[in-house]
PDB file of C-alpha atoms in Angstrom:
ATOM      1  CA  MET A   1     205.629 -63.339  43.334  1.00 67.00           C
ATOM      2  CA  ILE A   2     208.943 -63.471  41.639  1.00 68.00           C
ATOM      3  CA  ALA A   3     210.139 -66.115  44.387  1.00 71.00           C
ATOM      4  CA  ASP A   4     206.969 -68.105  43.827  1.00 75.00           C
ATOM      5  CA  LYS A   5     207.697 -68.099  39.833  1.00 73.00           C
ATOM      6  CA  LEU A   6     211.112 -69.380  40.508  1.00 72.00           C
ATOM      7  CA  GLY A   7     209.881 -71.940  42.996  1.00 76.00           C
ATOM      8  CA  VAL A   8     212.302 -70.517  46.017  1.00 76.00           C
ATOM      9  CA  ASP A   9     211.542 -69.034  49.307  1.00 76.00           C
ATOM     10  CA  ALA A  10     212.386 -65.256  49.321  1.00 72.00           C
ATOM     11  CA  THR A  11     211.847 -62.168  51.521  1.00 71.00           C
ATOM     12  CA  LEU A  12     212.172 -58.441  50.233  1.00 64.00           C
ATOM     13  CA  SER A  13     215.260 -56.977  52.056  1.00 63.00           C
ATOM     14  CA  SER A  14     215.974 -53.968  50.305  1.00 60.00           C
ATOM     15  CA  LEU A  15     213.264 -51.302  51.550  1.00 60.00           C
ATOM     16  CA  HIS A  16     214.147 -47.743  51.463  1.00 63.00           C
ATOM     17  CA  ARG A  17     211.506 -46.156  53.664  1.00 63.00           C
ATOM     18  CA  LEU A  18     211.711 -42.517  54.179  1.00 65.00           C
ATOM     19  CA  ARG A  19     208.472 -41.913  56.478  1.00 66.00           C
ATOM     20  CA  GLU A  20     206.550 -44.354  58.765  1.00 64.00           C
ATOM     21  CA  GLY A  21     203.621 -42.549  60.105  1.00 64.00           C
ATOM     22  CA  THR A  22     205.032 -39.434  61.887  1.00 64.00           C
ATOM     23  CA  PHE A  23     208.633 -40.744  61.761  1.00 65.00           C
ATOM     24  CA  CYS A  24     210.865 -39.546  58.876  1.00 68.00           C
ATOM     25  CA  TYR A  25     214.273 -40.561  57.951  1.00 64.00           C
ATOM     26  CA  GLU A  26     216.777 -37.625  58.166  1.00 71.00           C
ATOM     27  CA  ASP A  27     220.139 -39.072  57.772  1.00 69.00           C
ATOM     28  CA  GLU A  28     219.745 -41.139  61.168  1.00 67.00           C
ATOM     29  CA  LYS A  29     219.183 -37.985  63.250  1.00 71.00           C
ATOM     30  CA  ALA A  30     217.789 -38.634  66.759  1.00 67.00           C
ATOM     31  CA  LEU A  31     214.246 -38.218  67.552  1.00 67.00           C
ATOM     32  CA  ASN A  32     212.884 -36.441  70.558  1.00 67.00           C
ATOM     33  CA  PRO A  33     211.419 -39.270  72.699  1.00 64.00           C
ATOM     34  CA  PHE A  34     208.774 -37.000  74.268  1.00 67.00           C
ATOM     35  CA  LEU A  35     207.195 -36.535  70.848  1.00 70.00           C
ATOM     36  CA  TYR A  36     206.748 -40.257  70.122  1.00 71.00           C
ATOM     37  CA  LEU A  37     206.712 -42.298  73.117  1.00 76.00           C
ATOM     38  CA  THR A  38     203.425 -42.756  74.717  1.00 83.00           C
ATOM     39  CA  LEU A  39     204.444 -42.710  78.258  1.00 89.00           C
ATOM     40  CA  PRO A  40     202.831 -40.166  80.531  1.00 93.00           C
ATOM     41  CA  THR A  41     205.321 -37.404  82.060  1.00 92.00           C
ATOM     42  CA  ASN A  42     205.963 -36.872  85.602  1.00 96.00           C
ATOM     43  CA  LEU A  43     207.383 -33.852  87.249  1.00 96.00           C
ATOM     44  CA  TYR A  44     210.547 -34.326  89.682  1.00 95.00           C
ATOM     45  CA  THR A  45     210.335 -31.425  92.262  1.00 95.00           C
ATOM     46  CA  GLY A  46     213.738 -32.524  94.039  1.00 94.00           C
ATOM     47  CA  ASN A  47     217.162 -31.563  93.582  1.00 93.00           C
ATOM     48  CA  GLU A  48     217.771 -32.085  89.761  1.00 91.00           C
ATOM     49  CA  ASP A  49     221.304 -33.396  90.313  1.00 91.00           C
ATOM     50  CA  TYR A  50     219.952 -36.341  91.903  1.00 93.00           C
ATOM     51  CA  LEU A  51     218.114 -37.470  88.923  1.00 90.00           C
ATOM     52  CA  GLU A  52     220.844 -36.476  86.552  1.00 86.00           C
ATOM     53  CA  LEU A  53     223.357 -38.322  88.567  1.00 90.00           C
ATOM     54  CA  GLY A  54     221.238 -41.501  88.933  1.00 90.00           C
ATOM     55  CA  LYS A  55     220.913 -41.356  92.922  1.00 94.00           C
ATOM     56  CA  LYS A  56     218.299 -43.109  94.684  1.00 95.00           C
ATOM     57  CA  LEU A  57     215.168 -41.123  94.412  1.00 95.00           C
ATOM     58  CA  SER A  58     211.972 -40.772  96.708  1.00 96.00           C
ATOM     59  CA  VAL A  59     208.434 -40.850  95.368  1.00 97.00           C
ATOM     60  CA  LYS A  60     207.615 -37.963  97.561  1.00 96.00           C
ATOM     61  CA  TYR A  61     209.414 -35.686  95.169  1.00 96.00           C
ATOM     62  CA  PHE A  62     207.152 -36.617  92.208  1.00 97.00           C
ATOM     63  CA  LYS A  63     204.052 -34.779  91.150  1.00 97.00           C
ATOM     64  CA  HIS A  64     202.373 -38.302  90.381  1.00 97.00           C
ATOM     65  CA  LYS A  65     203.123 -40.929  92.892  1.00 96.00           C
ATOM     66  CA  GLU A  66     200.750 -43.741  91.517  1.00 96.00           C
ATOM     67  CA  ASP A  67     202.301 -46.929  90.317  1.00 97.00           C
ATOM     68  CA  GLY A  68     203.553 -46.756  86.530  1.00 96.00           C
ATOM     69  CA  THR A  69     206.328 -45.702  84.177  1.00 95.00           C
ATOM     70  CA  TYR A  70     206.899 -42.180  83.345  1.00 95.00           C
ATOM     71  CA  LEU A  71     209.042 -39.823  81.301  1.00 92.00           C
ATOM     72  CA  VAL A  72     210.851 -37.290  83.587  1.00 93.00           C
ATOM     73  CA  GLU A  73     212.793 -34.290  82.131  1.00 89.00           C
ATOM     74  CA  THR A  74     215.577 -32.493  83.560  1.00 89.00           C
ATOM     75  CA  SER A  75     217.382 -29.257  82.106  1.00 87.00           C
ATOM     76  CA  HIS A  76     219.861 -31.424  79.969  1.00 87.00           C
ATOM     77  CA  PHE A  77     218.525 -34.801  80.081  1.00 88.00           C
ATOM     78  CA  PHE A  78     215.579 -37.038  80.438  1.00 88.00           C
ATOM     79  CA  ALA A  79     215.005 -40.360  82.084  1.00 91.00           C
ATOM     80  CA  ILE A  80     212.294 -43.098  82.311  1.00 92.00           C
ATOM     81  CA  ILE A  81     211.300 -44.143  85.762  1.00 95.00           C
ATOM     82  CA  GLU A  82     209.179 -46.558  87.237  1.00 96.00           C
ATOM     83  CA  ILE A  83     207.101 -46.101  90.526  1.00 97.00           C
ATOM     84  CA  HIS A  84     206.043 -49.324  91.970  1.00 97.00           C
ATOM     85  CA  GLU A  85     204.729 -49.649  95.511  1.00 96.00           C
ATOM     86  CA  GLY A  86     206.175 -46.459  96.634  1.00 95.00           C
ATOM     87  CA  GLN A  87     209.637 -47.384  95.149  1.00 97.00           C
ATOM     88  CA  VAL A  88     211.335 -45.367  92.388  1.00 97.00           C
ATOM     89  CA  ASN A  89     213.564 -47.320  89.771  1.00 96.00           C
ATOM     90  CA  TYR A  90     215.226 -46.200  86.765  1.00 95.00           C
ATOM     91  CA  ARG A  91     214.482 -47.825  83.493  1.00 93.00           C
ATOM     92  CA  LEU A  92     216.679 -45.258  81.713  1.00 89.00           C
ATOM     93  CA  ASN A  93     218.425 -42.501  82.828  1.00 90.00           C
ATOM     94  CA  ARG A  94     220.625 -39.399  81.759  1.00 88.00           C
ATOM     95  CA  ILE A  95     219.658 -39.770  77.979  1.00 84.00           C
ATOM     96  CA  PRO A  96     220.616 -36.345  76.386  1.00 81.00           C
ATOM     97  CA  LYS A  97     217.743 -34.132  75.033  1.00 76.00           C
ATOM     98  CA  PHE A  98     217.612 -34.095  71.279  1.00 65.00           C
ATOM     99  CA  LYS A  99     217.358 -31.399  68.940  1.00 58.00           C
ATOM    100  CA  GLU A 100     214.049 -31.075  67.139  1.00 54.00           C
ATOM    101  CA  SER A 101     213.533 -32.788  63.751  1.00 48.00           C
ATOM    102  CA  ALA A 102     212.873 -30.597  60.809  1.00 49.00           C
ATOM    103  CA  CYS A 103     211.431 -33.345  58.519  1.00 50.00           C
ATOM    104  CA  THR A 104     209.551 -31.572  55.994  1.00 46.00           C
ATOM    105  CA  ARG A 105     209.779 -34.105  52.903  1.00 43.00           C
TER     106      ARG A 105
END
């Protein structure tokens, strides 16, 4: 409204938002992706080191073998993999696990 009264084009660029839905700002603390991504999880039953080191994976070692994109958790990391026509490809790998957020504002 102020920009209109001044006859100029403008945008609001100084927002200070502490919450957005279930997300909340905590000094740039990382969020646990398992709590916020809407991807289904999948269980890898093979040697966990293969997944953590980014080695080629076989679909036979996954609980869900259907085409799709999945979150997969190991003891220390998580990965996002895609299964397509029986082939497994990494979308993201070796992402460290995050400490839980304690946002109570």
